[in-house]
């Protein structure tokens, strides 16, 4: 028999990733879990007591909730006391009876801090035990038992997110939370026609239109054009688009046929309510069958009685109806944030999702040098918390009260489906603090401290980035730095082939290219999606405030700004400066400023003219050498918002006052204001066009400057392979194949963007660093 120890291999898939809590600094806490008590002494005249528990260690003291009229109370509360606030040798737990004048003693326990056991995940939770309450000093005799558990742990403990922390003021709503944005769908409604409408007045041809209203968190209303039809069967054939959010249990689509009676007066000719649960969903462009919906009219008591009589007699009355095509589009990605800072590109329908290509880990260590944001009890203070958003997952750290250098040391993970997306981290001052009793201390909006954006494609895989980022905010008074935030970021690759393949895929789902939306619909749908996200996250507990969501989603990124327009203009100048440098270099060659260089260029020119098949291999080999040489000068840390690039420090007060001026403006009379607002709206569009042009030009620079290490690797290797292939294959063959491919018949085209265009659109630009 073999009695030797045998080595085994854990049964784990190769693509499984071990989740670690190693990006943040370990913070030790004393955890006290108060479960319940039994058999407590009677202290009130009613024959019962109003017990609560007081936990005290050193100068730290906290109380549980009061359970009225109960000798066997249940609390189930957890407290986390930071190690640097303990400052004592004993932990005291006292049970009191709440009274108006003076609390009555019910019993107490004492634990020596040095004897409290340590617990580290993944150890199981510490089992609570029953402890007999002891008497103390001149207090009345104790009676009963209390169930609790005490241990030393870290912020990685499972009880930490649910505990009331000492550095967060013991307030329950300041704990860290994870939020999920609602799953959004595009709702397409095609209004075809109506039949047998009943006019609101006799001897008058109605002017009909259809009003469609959707109440999904926020009310969305669309309306067709007015049509006059003598047969009372008008036809529209118009398409209306909405944004709907799951769940659809109580959501209805209200369709009304209106008769225009005057300038601002409409009468309802018929209406119907369509529940969204009955609306079909589609993941591609397959046709959806239209349906006829019966229209109802507002009835008085006489009409209702007549309908009842007709039903009793068995007479069926012909109803007006409307012909609609309604479907929920699952093949699109609903844009709810600025496109250039998007953190998710997946379609709505989960059946179209592909497996993740990487895992993003973010460690929120803390902040330093924060400026005071408010005044409390005659002194300046800041109650800072952090919000991070990537994809539909939002995370909110706990609020660290009254600290200009808060330490969160919290770590979160996200699945990454597309490396060319952006992680957004914002820091805010909590102005909605409430006391334990529920009394509001502040009722203002949460103040913005700063924001950080990190494009994942600029990160190398399996490398840990630890940096301090300045928190920069632009205000009416100018650009300000309100402190620094320390982040640790790691992008762990799951499948290296898939993450490289993502650069050849379209940026958006294929439905955006096969059946694109009209440009006039895109902005209105984006605004509706933003409003839905704001309303849904505000219904969480604790809520994510509307001002926080709007700041994280860059709602105002399309607002007119003279400063941004100038910055985009200078970005274009900077890109074209390289072309000007090339022209200057060529002029120097022509002027023989360096004879040796001119002779070498002439020699190379003669060779390429004599052997034209070497032109393309030489070009790609030259690009490969430049890209390889630029690898030495690649960025060593993720780029951040650039104040100089944004011209934030070069704008005067008048320009900033115009940038923060709301629409409509309040700076002038009514006529001038209307003209001014119209000019700003047009200029805002021009600003975006200029910014998009600058982004496209900057992506050419991103091919070789290693800002995106994976994209540059793909391009450099492609240049090397292209140089070899173009050397082996005759130039005439390449030229013929290229011409045939470019002029191929339409039946051989699939309508999708080519791979080089998809690759180019995924390259990073300096827009990530704009404020």
XYZ file of C-alpha atoms in Angstrom:
771
model
C 0.000 0.000 0.000
C 1.139 3.532 -0.830
C 1.095 5.840 2.194
C 2.826 8.837 0.521
C 1.223 12.271 0.211
C 0.078 13.006 -3.344
C 0.075 16.473 -4.952
C -3.198 17.541 -6.586
C -4.281 20.313 -8.943
C -7.191 22.583 -8.146
C -10.078 22.177 -10.560
C -10.306 25.743 -11.841
C -10.735 27.028 -15.369
C -7.715 28.686 -16.887
C -9.620 31.869 -17.617
C -10.830 32.242 -14.025
C -9.386 35.248 -12.224
C -8.633 35.317 -8.533
C -10.293 38.390 -7.065
C -7.898 40.108 -4.705
C -8.091 43.003 -2.293
C -4.503 44.059 -2.783
C -4.720 47.488 -4.421
C -5.587 49.432 -1.284
C -3.981 50.000 2.078
C -5.222 47.729 4.844
C -7.167 49.561 7.563
C -7.875 47.785 10.850
C -11.254 48.100 12.551
C -12.779 46.832 15.765
C -16.109 45.225 14.837
C -18.941 44.917 17.346
C -22.078 43.080 16.254
C -25.043 43.536 18.605
C -27.645 40.856 17.888
C -30.289 40.737 20.641
C -30.928 40.394 24.375
C -33.298 38.419 26.566
C -34.660 38.510 30.106
C -33.807 42.150 30.763
C -34.817 43.792 34.014
C -38.017 45.865 34.315
C -37.286 49.554 34.905
C -40.481 51.332 33.804
C -43.800 51.638 35.583
C -45.456 49.951 32.595
C -43.793 46.654 33.530
C -41.250 46.781 30.719
C -38.171 48.726 29.532
C -36.995 50.715 26.490
C -33.531 49.169 26.018
C -30.633 50.332 23.889
C -26.936 49.417 23.855
C -24.050 51.810 24.284
C -20.654 50.785 22.857
C -17.735 52.724 24.325
C -13.994 52.465 23.810
C -11.819 55.370 24.878
C -13.393 58.604 23.671
C -15.534 56.820 21.076
C -19.142 56.208 22.041
C -22.051 55.049 19.893
C -25.572 53.812 20.601
C -27.964 51.405 18.957
C -31.581 52.149 18.235
C -34.063 52.186 21.146
C -36.508 49.252 21.179
C -39.606 50.491 23.056
C -41.506 48.314 25.549
C -39.474 45.133 25.013
C -37.568 42.905 27.460
C -36.269 40.682 24.609
C -35.095 43.273 22.056
C -33.508 42.512 18.666
C -31.065 45.051 17.194
C -28.851 43.279 14.618
C -26.516 46.269 14.263
C -22.792 46.281 13.453
C -20.286 48.973 14.427
C -16.802 49.431 12.979
C -14.380 51.493 15.077
C -11.184 52.582 13.366
C -7.990 51.392 15.071
C -6.573 54.914 15.318
C -9.631 55.980 17.365
C -9.578 53.190 19.943
C -7.052 54.666 22.386
C -8.060 52.417 25.314
C -7.403 48.976 26.795
C -11.003 47.889 27.308
C -14.204 47.810 25.262
C -17.316 48.499 27.324
C -20.812 47.466 26.244
C -23.616 48.800 28.418
C -27.367 48.193 28.166
C -29.561 51.111 29.257
C -33.245 51.829 29.600
C -34.147 55.063 27.841
C -35.905 57.558 30.122
C -36.746 61.212 29.705
C -34.794 62.468 32.748
C -32.128 59.857 33.370
C -31.384 56.509 31.717
C -31.602 53.421 33.925
C -28.792 50.874 34.031
C -29.622 47.317 32.831
C -26.167 45.697 32.707
C -22.767 45.833 31.086
C -19.857 43.798 29.648
C -16.153 44.515 29.297
C -13.632 43.092 26.800
C -9.878 43.572 26.860
C -8.762 44.913 23.478
C -5.615 42.769 23.395
C -7.715 39.593 23.832
C -10.153 40.274 20.998
C -9.615 37.698 18.191
C -8.596 38.621 14.633
C -10.584 37.556 11.582
C -9.482 37.666 7.961
C -11.616 36.698 4.972
C -12.248 34.142 3.585
C -12.633 32.867 7.151
C -16.225 32.242 8.167
C -17.984 34.882 10.202
C -17.519 34.840 13.943
C -20.464 33.176 15.678
C -22.243 35.450 18.201
C -22.447 34.253 21.798
C -24.691 34.829 24.810
C -23.067 36.867 27.576
C -24.576 37.359 31.051
C -24.979 41.022 31.906
C -22.958 42.147 34.922
C -23.646 44.746 37.598
C -21.461 47.785 38.089
C -20.807 50.102 41.055
C -23.828 51.672 42.695
C -26.158 50.810 39.823
C -29.060 48.484 40.399
C -28.534 44.765 39.975
C -28.205 43.560 36.368
C -30.426 40.890 34.885
C -30.614 39.054 31.556
C -28.225 38.145 28.708
C -27.059 39.759 25.500
C -25.929 38.079 22.278
C -23.016 39.709 20.454
C -19.683 39.087 18.728
C -16.496 41.147 18.788
C -13.476 40.809 16.480
C -10.652 42.726 14.838
C -10.808 42.939 11.032
C -10.179 45.132 8.004
C -12.265 46.927 5.389
C -12.242 43.669 3.400
C -14.551 42.115 6.003
C -18.019 41.188 4.734
C -19.585 43.104 7.612
C -17.828 46.374 6.764
C -20.230 47.662 4.040
C -23.192 47.115 6.404
C -21.512 48.510 9.510
C -21.828 52.001 10.926
C -18.264 53.339 10.790
C -16.625 55.697 13.225
C -15.043 57.816 10.464
C -18.462 58.263 8.798
C -20.197 59.708 11.828
C -22.075 56.471 12.624
C -24.736 57.508 10.094
C -26.327 54.571 8.232
C -26.779 56.380 4.907
C -23.049 57.242 4.615
C -22.037 53.627 3.962
C -20.528 52.493 0.673
C -23.018 51.206 -1.887
C -23.167 49.744 -5.396
C -25.827 50.940 -7.843
C -26.890 49.559 -11.215
C -28.264 51.799 -13.941
C -31.596 50.674 -15.397
C -31.496 48.668 -18.614
C -32.652 51.056 -21.337
C -34.458 50.201 -24.578
C -35.262 52.247 -27.635
C -39.009 52.134 -28.279
C -39.958 52.573 -31.946
C -43.531 53.599 -32.762
C -44.656 53.896 -36.395
C -48.015 55.639 -36.797
C -49.571 54.433 -40.051
C -53.200 55.481 -40.209
C -56.533 55.742 -38.416
C -59.950 54.624 -39.556
C -63.523 55.757 -38.944
C -62.767 58.646 -36.648
C -65.753 60.428 -35.131
C -65.516 64.219 -35.573
C -65.835 66.350 -32.489
C -68.223 68.730 -34.261
C -70.667 68.078 -37.059
C -70.173 69.604 -40.520
C -66.479 70.187 -39.832
C -63.474 68.325 -41.233
C -61.044 67.710 -38.361
C -57.332 68.478 -38.544
C -55.951 65.288 -36.993
C -52.636 64.527 -35.346
C -51.420 61.728 -33.075
C -49.874 62.421 -29.690
C -47.852 59.569 -28.136
C -46.788 59.831 -24.513
C -44.529 57.525 -22.514
C -44.058 57.914 -18.771
C -40.903 55.939 -17.956
C -39.364 57.778 -15.018
C -39.727 60.993 -17.010
C -42.490 61.902 -19.417
C -41.623 61.759 -23.132
C -44.029 63.183 -25.684
C -43.908 63.003 -29.481
C -46.460 64.212 -31.985
C -47.124 63.688 -35.675
C -47.997 66.353 -38.235
C -51.561 67.596 -38.728
C -53.523 65.898 -41.513
C -56.955 66.725 -42.949
C -58.881 63.808 -44.479
C -62.441 64.095 -45.731
C -63.019 60.352 -45.242
C -62.056 60.588 -41.560
C -59.299 58.012 -42.176
C -56.094 60.078 -42.079
C -52.701 58.579 -42.875
C -49.368 59.708 -41.349
C -46.682 56.989 -41.793
C -44.414 58.721 -39.298
C -41.834 57.152 -36.987
C -41.539 58.221 -33.341
C -38.751 57.158 -30.978
C -38.676 56.917 -27.183
C -36.427 55.557 -24.423
C -37.956 53.008 -22.053
C -36.446 51.495 -18.912
C -37.014 48.119 -17.305
C -39.046 46.920 -15.500
C -42.116 47.481 -17.681
C -44.685 46.326 -15.115
C -46.483 49.671 -14.707
C -45.408 51.406 -17.904
C -47.990 52.330 -20.542
C -47.839 53.964 -23.936
C -50.638 56.516 -24.221
C -51.773 57.171 -27.809
C -54.253 59.969 -28.486
C -55.763 61.200 -31.764
C -56.262 64.958 -31.479
C -58.315 67.458 -33.441
C -56.753 70.901 -33.673
C -59.481 73.379 -32.772
C -57.332 76.482 -32.435
C -53.865 77.857 -31.790
C -53.451 76.184 -28.399
C -56.548 74.057 -28.199
C -56.915 70.369 -29.056
C -59.784 67.983 -28.501
C -59.359 64.244 -28.060
C -61.038 62.189 -30.797
C -59.884 58.861 -29.350
C -57.249 57.316 -27.132
C -55.793 53.959 -26.163
C -53.345 52.682 -23.513
C -50.817 50.033 -24.542
C -48.862 48.237 -21.774
C -45.151 47.922 -22.541
C -45.163 44.333 -21.291
C -47.132 43.410 -24.414
C -44.780 45.157 -26.831
C -42.584 42.722 -28.845
C -38.800 42.882 -28.611
C -36.394 42.372 -31.475
C -32.620 42.022 -31.587
C -32.153 42.639 -35.334
C -33.885 44.396 -38.209
C -36.488 41.700 -38.842
C -39.878 43.232 -39.648
C -42.510 43.571 -36.926
C -46.152 43.055 -37.793
C -48.324 46.154 -37.344
C -51.495 45.933 -35.280
C -54.853 47.664 -35.124
C -55.754 49.191 -31.763
C -59.278 50.227 -30.865
C -59.717 53.848 -29.839
C -61.879 54.880 -26.922
C -63.587 58.197 -26.294
C -64.235 60.088 -23.117
C -67.827 59.259 -22.190
C -70.406 60.854 -19.965
C -73.051 58.931 -17.995
C -75.445 58.897 -20.963
C -72.881 57.292 -23.258
C -71.955 54.704 -20.630
C -75.624 53.758 -20.135
C -76.119 53.433 -23.894
C -73.074 51.124 -24.179
C -74.414 48.922 -21.382
C -77.796 48.719 -23.082
C -76.199 47.783 -26.410
C -74.208 44.996 -24.777
C -77.351 43.617 -23.063
C -79.186 43.591 -26.408
C -76.217 41.962 -28.112
C -75.573 44.852 -30.495
C -71.902 45.479 -31.353
C -70.945 49.035 -32.067
C -68.212 49.736 -34.614
C -65.255 51.498 -33.006
C -62.614 53.835 -34.369
C -59.142 52.323 -34.557
C -55.529 53.204 -35.262
C -52.849 51.239 -37.108
C -49.455 51.134 -35.281
C -46.158 49.263 -35.445
C -44.548 49.135 -32.000
C -41.374 47.304 -30.956
C -38.589 47.497 -28.384
C -35.195 47.640 -30.084
C -32.656 45.350 -28.389
C -29.953 45.549 -31.053
C -29.019 49.157 -30.280
C -26.938 50.593 -27.484
C -28.899 53.332 -25.725
C -26.604 56.323 -25.392
C -27.040 57.799 -21.920
C -23.677 59.567 -21.621
C -21.369 61.618 -23.781
C -20.174 59.516 -26.735
C -16.527 60.477 -26.397
C -16.510 59.439 -22.717
C -18.719 56.360 -23.098
C -18.081 53.466 -20.716
C -20.261 50.859 -22.416
C -21.001 49.961 -26.037
C -23.024 46.768 -25.638
C -26.492 46.352 -27.155
C -29.515 46.274 -24.880
C -30.451 42.635 -25.539
C -28.330 40.364 -23.331
C -28.423 37.625 -25.954
C -26.105 39.747 -28.111
C -23.489 40.256 -25.408
C -20.067 38.735 -25.870
C -17.906 37.452 -23.005
C -15.709 40.013 -21.210
C -12.176 40.518 -22.507
C -10.622 41.961 -19.335
C -11.273 42.835 -15.713
C -10.872 46.359 -14.324
C -9.849 46.775 -10.701
C -9.980 50.192 -9.043
C -8.577 51.033 -5.644
C -9.868 54.283 -4.133
C -7.167 55.011 -1.570
C -8.052 58.523 -0.474
C -7.670 62.218 -1.110
C -5.336 64.877 0.215
C -5.244 68.648 0.366
C -8.999 69.095 -0.053
C -10.243 72.628 0.419
C -12.996 73.296 2.993
C -16.385 73.186 1.285
C -18.672 74.406 4.101
C -18.856 75.641 7.661
C -20.142 73.580 10.598
C -20.205 74.754 14.219
C -18.130 77.789 13.316
C -15.311 75.882 11.596
C -14.535 74.910 8.020
C -14.888 71.250 7.073
C -15.427 68.797 4.212
C -17.413 65.536 4.203
C -16.010 63.828 1.116
C -17.168 60.740 -0.708
C -16.223 59.270 -4.063
C -18.355 57.971 -6.956
C -16.959 55.769 -9.722
C -18.855 54.807 -12.872
C -18.061 52.266 -15.540
C -20.764 50.681 -17.658
C -24.066 50.275 -15.821
C -22.310 49.818 -12.455
C -21.933 52.796 -10.131
C -20.054 52.605 -6.834
C -20.203 55.077 -3.974
C -17.681 55.038 -1.155
C -18.576 55.819 2.412
C -18.583 59.453 3.476
C -15.578 60.344 5.616
C -16.759 63.169 7.821
C -14.839 66.264 8.780
C -11.560 65.412 7.056
C -9.493 67.256 4.463
C -7.456 64.099 3.839
C -10.044 61.292 3.800
C -8.949 57.669 3.518
C -11.430 55.335 1.835
C -9.235 52.346 0.904
C -12.037 50.609 -0.959
C -11.572 48.340 -3.966
C -14.043 47.530 -6.741
C -14.029 45.449 -9.912
C -15.794 45.653 -13.283
C -16.007 43.331 -16.280
C -14.602 44.983 -19.407
C -16.232 44.176 -22.732
C -14.484 46.850 -24.779
C -11.045 48.299 -23.954
C -11.812 51.575 -25.751
C -14.048 52.865 -22.964
C -13.654 55.396 -20.163
C -13.726 55.046 -16.371
C -15.023 58.147 -14.559
C -14.277 58.906 -10.898
C -15.756 61.929 -9.129
C -15.287 63.370 -5.639
C -18.129 65.229 -3.911
C -18.892 66.952 -0.623
C -21.912 65.442 1.158
C -24.452 68.150 1.994
C -27.282 65.734 2.819
C -26.035 64.455 6.154
C -28.662 63.490 8.670
C -28.423 62.673 12.313
C -29.289 59.257 13.687
C -32.735 60.511 14.635
C -33.375 61.542 11.006
C -33.006 65.300 11.489
C -31.505 66.987 8.439
C -28.306 68.893 8.988
C -27.886 70.230 5.452
C -30.399 70.529 2.650
C -28.271 71.853 -0.212
C -26.934 70.063 -3.266
C -23.757 68.035 -2.998
C -20.802 70.187 -4.051
C -18.417 69.044 -6.775
C -14.780 68.665 -5.709
C -13.363 67.217 -8.918
C -13.380 64.451 -11.498
C -10.917 62.026 -13.114
C -11.367 60.228 -16.438
C -9.201 57.252 -17.434
C -9.460 55.659 -20.885
C -8.801 51.943 -20.466
C -7.071 51.603 -23.835
C -4.232 53.792 -22.522
C -3.469 51.201 -19.801
C -1.133 48.286 -20.270
C -2.660 44.977 -19.279
C -1.600 43.277 -16.040
C 0.169 46.398 -14.811
C -0.731 48.266 -11.647
C -0.966 52.066 -11.944
C -0.806 54.052 -8.718
C -1.024 57.838 -9.114
C -2.284 61.006 -7.500
C -4.614 62.951 -9.769
C -5.387 66.653 -9.295
C -9.063 67.439 -8.778
C -9.657 70.268 -11.244
C -12.942 72.153 -11.510
C -13.829 75.073 -13.750
C -16.032 77.686 -12.083
C -17.178 81.189 -12.926
C -14.240 82.606 -11.018
C -11.771 80.473 -13.001
C -10.085 77.093 -12.854
C -9.397 75.702 -9.373
C -7.592 72.704 -7.985
C -9.511 71.468 -4.937
C -7.094 68.740 -3.890
C -5.732 65.433 -5.105
C -7.128 61.910 -5.234
C -4.994 58.780 -5.065
C -6.121 55.908 -7.287
C -4.753 52.469 -8.074
C -5.909 50.973 -11.390
C -5.206 47.562 -12.878
C -6.508 46.132 -16.165
C -6.231 42.343 -16.080
C -6.475 40.569 -19.420
C -8.817 37.552 -19.639
C -8.314 36.692 -23.309
C -5.507 38.467 -25.144
C -6.755 37.476 -28.582
C -10.250 38.812 -27.911
C -8.947 42.117 -26.553
C -6.897 42.566 -29.747
C -9.823 41.480 -31.903
C -11.979 44.201 -30.313
C -9.985 46.830 -32.250
C -11.293 45.388 -35.529
C -14.943 45.363 -34.425
C -17.411 48.223 -34.990
C -17.558 50.728 -32.158
C -21.342 50.394 -31.775
C -23.639 47.389 -32.355
C -24.359 46.568 -36.001
C -27.936 47.895 -35.836
C -26.517 51.440 -35.584
C -25.010 50.939 -39.055
C -27.623 48.743 -40.720
C -30.564 50.909 -39.688
C -29.184 54.166 -38.234
C -31.267 56.780 -36.471
C -31.932 60.191 -37.874
C -29.454 62.741 -36.538
C -32.259 64.916 -35.145
C -33.358 62.049 -32.900
C -29.978 61.255 -31.345
C -29.687 64.262 -29.023
C -33.290 64.141 -27.820
C -32.990 60.400 -27.092
C -29.728 60.939 -25.219
C -31.330 63.630 -23.060
C -34.317 61.365 -22.326
C -31.994 58.497 -21.349
C -30.051 60.790 -19.018
C -33.242 61.931 -17.311
C -34.334 58.312 -16.777
C -30.983 57.365 -15.220
C -31.153 60.425 -12.952
C -34.674 59.592 -11.769
C -33.988 55.868 -11.209
C -30.775 56.371 -9.218
C -32.523 59.027 -7.130
C -34.997 56.330 -6.015
C -32.234 54.222 -4.415
C -31.479 54.318 -0.714
C -29.329 56.182 -0.101
C -29.957 57.977 -3.399
C -27.370 59.105 -5.906
C -28.197 62.786 -6.185
C -29.251 64.294 -9.494
C -26.367 66.770 -9.476
C -23.905 63.882 -9.020
C -25.337 61.844 -11.898
C -25.401 64.828 -14.229
C -21.795 65.696 -13.417
C -20.653 62.090 -13.969
C -22.561 61.754 -17.266
C -21.224 65.095 -18.621
C -24.697 66.395 -19.349
C -23.318 69.839 -20.217
C -20.634 68.611 -22.612
C -22.648 69.858 -25.625
C -23.224 73.326 -24.183
C -21.732 76.262 -26.054
C -18.382 77.417 -24.738
C -16.174 80.029 -26.330
C -13.263 78.572 -24.373
C -13.807 75.047 -25.756
C -14.124 76.390 -29.294
C -10.775 78.119 -29.025
C -9.202 75.025 -27.468
C -10.457 72.825 -30.335
C -9.110 75.326 -32.855
C -5.674 75.187 -31.242
C -5.852 71.378 -31.216
C -6.280 71.426 -34.985
C -3.396 73.865 -35.340
C -1.207 71.586 -33.246
C -2.028 68.579 -35.419
C -1.362 70.482 -38.639
C 1.898 71.820 -37.214
C 3.480 68.435 -37.928
C 2.474 68.807 -41.592
C 4.013 72.269 -41.587
C 7.193 70.805 -40.112
C 7.320 68.225 -42.896
C 6.931 70.960 -45.507
C 9.680 72.971 -43.836
C 11.940 69.902 -43.848
C 11.262 69.363 -47.553
C 12.031 73.004 -48.253
C 15.326 72.603 -46.410
C 16.105 69.603 -48.597
C 15.399 71.660 -51.685
C 17.566 74.475 -50.390
C 20.523 72.104 -49.720
C 20.899 73.346 -46.163
C 22.395 69.948 -45.362
C 24.121 68.664 -48.516
C 24.634 65.168 -47.144
C 20.926 64.822 -46.291
C 19.900 66.128 -49.726
C 22.214 63.679 -51.484
C 20.812 60.760 -49.487
C 17.232 61.826 -50.300
C 18.101 62.095 -53.991
C 19.727 58.667 -53.914
C 16.641 57.141 -52.246
C 14.391 58.920 -54.742
C 16.291 57.508 -57.716
C 16.079 54.003 -56.289
C 12.322 54.243 -55.712
C 11.769 55.670 -59.194
C 13.834 52.889 -60.738
C 12.187 50.200 -58.595
C 8.628 51.443 -57.843
C 7.763 48.147 -56.133
C 9.910 49.277 -53.195
C 7.809 52.380 -52.472
C 5.185 50.770 -50.227
C 7.576 48.342 -48.434
C 9.904 51.256 -47.694
C 7.051 53.380 -46.394
C 5.719 50.689 -44.036
C 9.210 49.757 -42.914
C 9.860 53.418 -42.146
C 6.611 53.573 -40.110
C 7.635 50.417 -38.275
C 11.007 51.924 -37.362
C 9.412 55.187 -36.186
C 6.865 53.310 -34.061
C 9.569 51.131 -32.551
C 11.702 54.182 -31.795
C 8.752 56.040 -30.209
C 8.243 53.104 -27.826
C 11.024 54.547 -25.681
C 9.006 57.744 -25.211
C 5.619 56.137 -24.552
C 3.518 57.615 -21.700
C 4.362 56.100 -18.330
C 1.057 56.969 -16.655
C -2.537 57.465 -17.812
C -3.228 60.941 -19.245
C -5.286 63.365 -17.193
C -7.210 66.578 -17.779
C -4.879 69.233 -19.166
C -5.575 72.788 -18.012
C -3.393 74.319 -20.721
C -4.956 72.212 -23.474
C -8.425 73.280 -22.325
C -7.438 76.972 -22.069
C -9.022 76.915 -18.625
C -6.349 79.202 -17.192
C -6.316 81.561 -20.207
C -10.014 82.516 -20.237
C -11.159 85.844 -18.863
C -14.131 86.393 -16.588
C -16.376 87.493 -19.458
C -15.853 84.229 -21.349
C -16.438 82.135 -18.247
C -19.555 84.119 -17.377
C -20.882 83.375 -20.862
C -19.985 79.684 -20.536
C -21.885 79.328 -17.249
C -24.754 81.524 -18.399
C -27.868 79.340 -18.665
C -30.082 79.108 -21.715
C -32.169 81.236 -22.051
C -29.782 84.008 -21.180
C -30.537 86.613 -18.524
C -27.967 89.175 -19.594
C -30.001 91.329 -21.969
C -33.473 92.191 -23.263
C -35.877 89.647 -24.768
C -35.003 90.251 -28.413
C -31.262 90.258 -27.917
C -31.537 87.197 -25.695
C -33.351 85.164 -28.356
C -30.783 86.064 -30.992
C -27.951 85.376 -28.606
C -29.320 81.948 -27.643
C -29.800 81.015 -31.284
C -26.239 82.004 -32.037
C -24.942 79.979 -29.093
C -26.878 76.885 -30.196
C -25.431 77.085 -33.713
C -21.963 77.792 -32.390
C -22.237 74.778 -30.063
C -22.754 72.511 -33.052
C -19.808 74.062 -34.844
C -17.760 73.528 -31.712
C -18.587 69.809 -31.698
C -17.724 69.490 -35.386
C -14.386 71.178 -34.808
C -13.773 68.929 -31.800
C -14.598 65.805 -33.828
C -12.223 66.930 -36.579
C -9.488 67.476 -34.001
C -10.184 64.020 -32.550
C -9.841 62.356 -35.966
C -6.563 64.113 -36.661
C -5.182 63.274 -33.221
C -5.917 59.596 -33.823
C -3.351 59.595 -36.627
C -0.772 60.615 -34.041
C -2.020 57.859 -31.716
C -0.927 55.212 -34.237
C 2.727 55.540 -33.246
C 2.961 57.415 -29.952
C 2.058 54.370 -27.767
C -0.766 56.185 -26.014
C -2.745 52.988 -26.639
C -0.111 50.229 -26.276
C -2.255 47.498 -27.853
C -3.299 49.583 -30.862
C 0.268 50.709 -31.538
C 1.474 47.104 -31.227
C -1.121 45.999 -33.782
C -0.202 48.821 -36.159
C 3.562 48.336 -35.847
C 3.285 44.596 -36.463
C 0.955 45.269 -39.388
C 3.527 47.639 -40.874
C 6.219 44.968 -40.578
C 4.036 42.276 -42.142
C 2.873 44.678 -44.845
C 6.480 45.586 -45.645
C 7.378 41.893 -46.070
C 4.205 41.018 -47.994
C 4.491 43.974 -50.349
C 8.100 43.002 -51.028
C 7.175 39.430 -51.953
C 3.972 40.125 -53.918
C 4.401 42.127 -57.149
C 3.181 45.682 -56.958
C 0.965 45.276 -60.006
C -0.939 42.450 -58.285
C -1.472 44.540 -55.152
C -2.699 47.482 -57.233
C -5.151 45.318 -59.202
C -6.522 43.616 -56.070
C -6.915 46.960 -54.319
C -8.787 48.450 -57.264
C -11.058 45.412 -57.591
C -11.795 45.499 -53.851
C -12.576 49.216 -53.828
C -14.869 48.893 -56.886
C -16.545 45.617 -55.933
C -20.302 45.300 -56.714
C -22.849 46.231 -54.029
C -23.912 42.600 -53.610
C -20.501 41.832 -52.151
C -20.785 44.604 -49.538
C -22.273 43.908 -46.117
C -22.879 47.535 -45.147
C -20.568 47.338 -42.108
C -17.562 49.636 -41.657
C -14.269 48.140 -42.849
C -11.734 46.825 -40.341
C -9.225 49.710 -40.819
C -11.989 52.245 -40.102
C -13.074 50.348 -36.970
C -9.453 50.246 -35.806
C -9.020 53.973 -36.443
C -12.185 54.946 -34.564
C -10.965 53.161 -31.448
C -7.717 55.096 -31.195
C -7.513 57.555 -28.262
C -7.416 61.318 -28.698
C -6.698 64.311 -26.499
C -10.443 64.819 -25.952
C -10.112 62.615 -22.840
C -8.002 65.350 -21.259
C -10.402 68.204 -21.973
C -12.162 69.871 -19.077
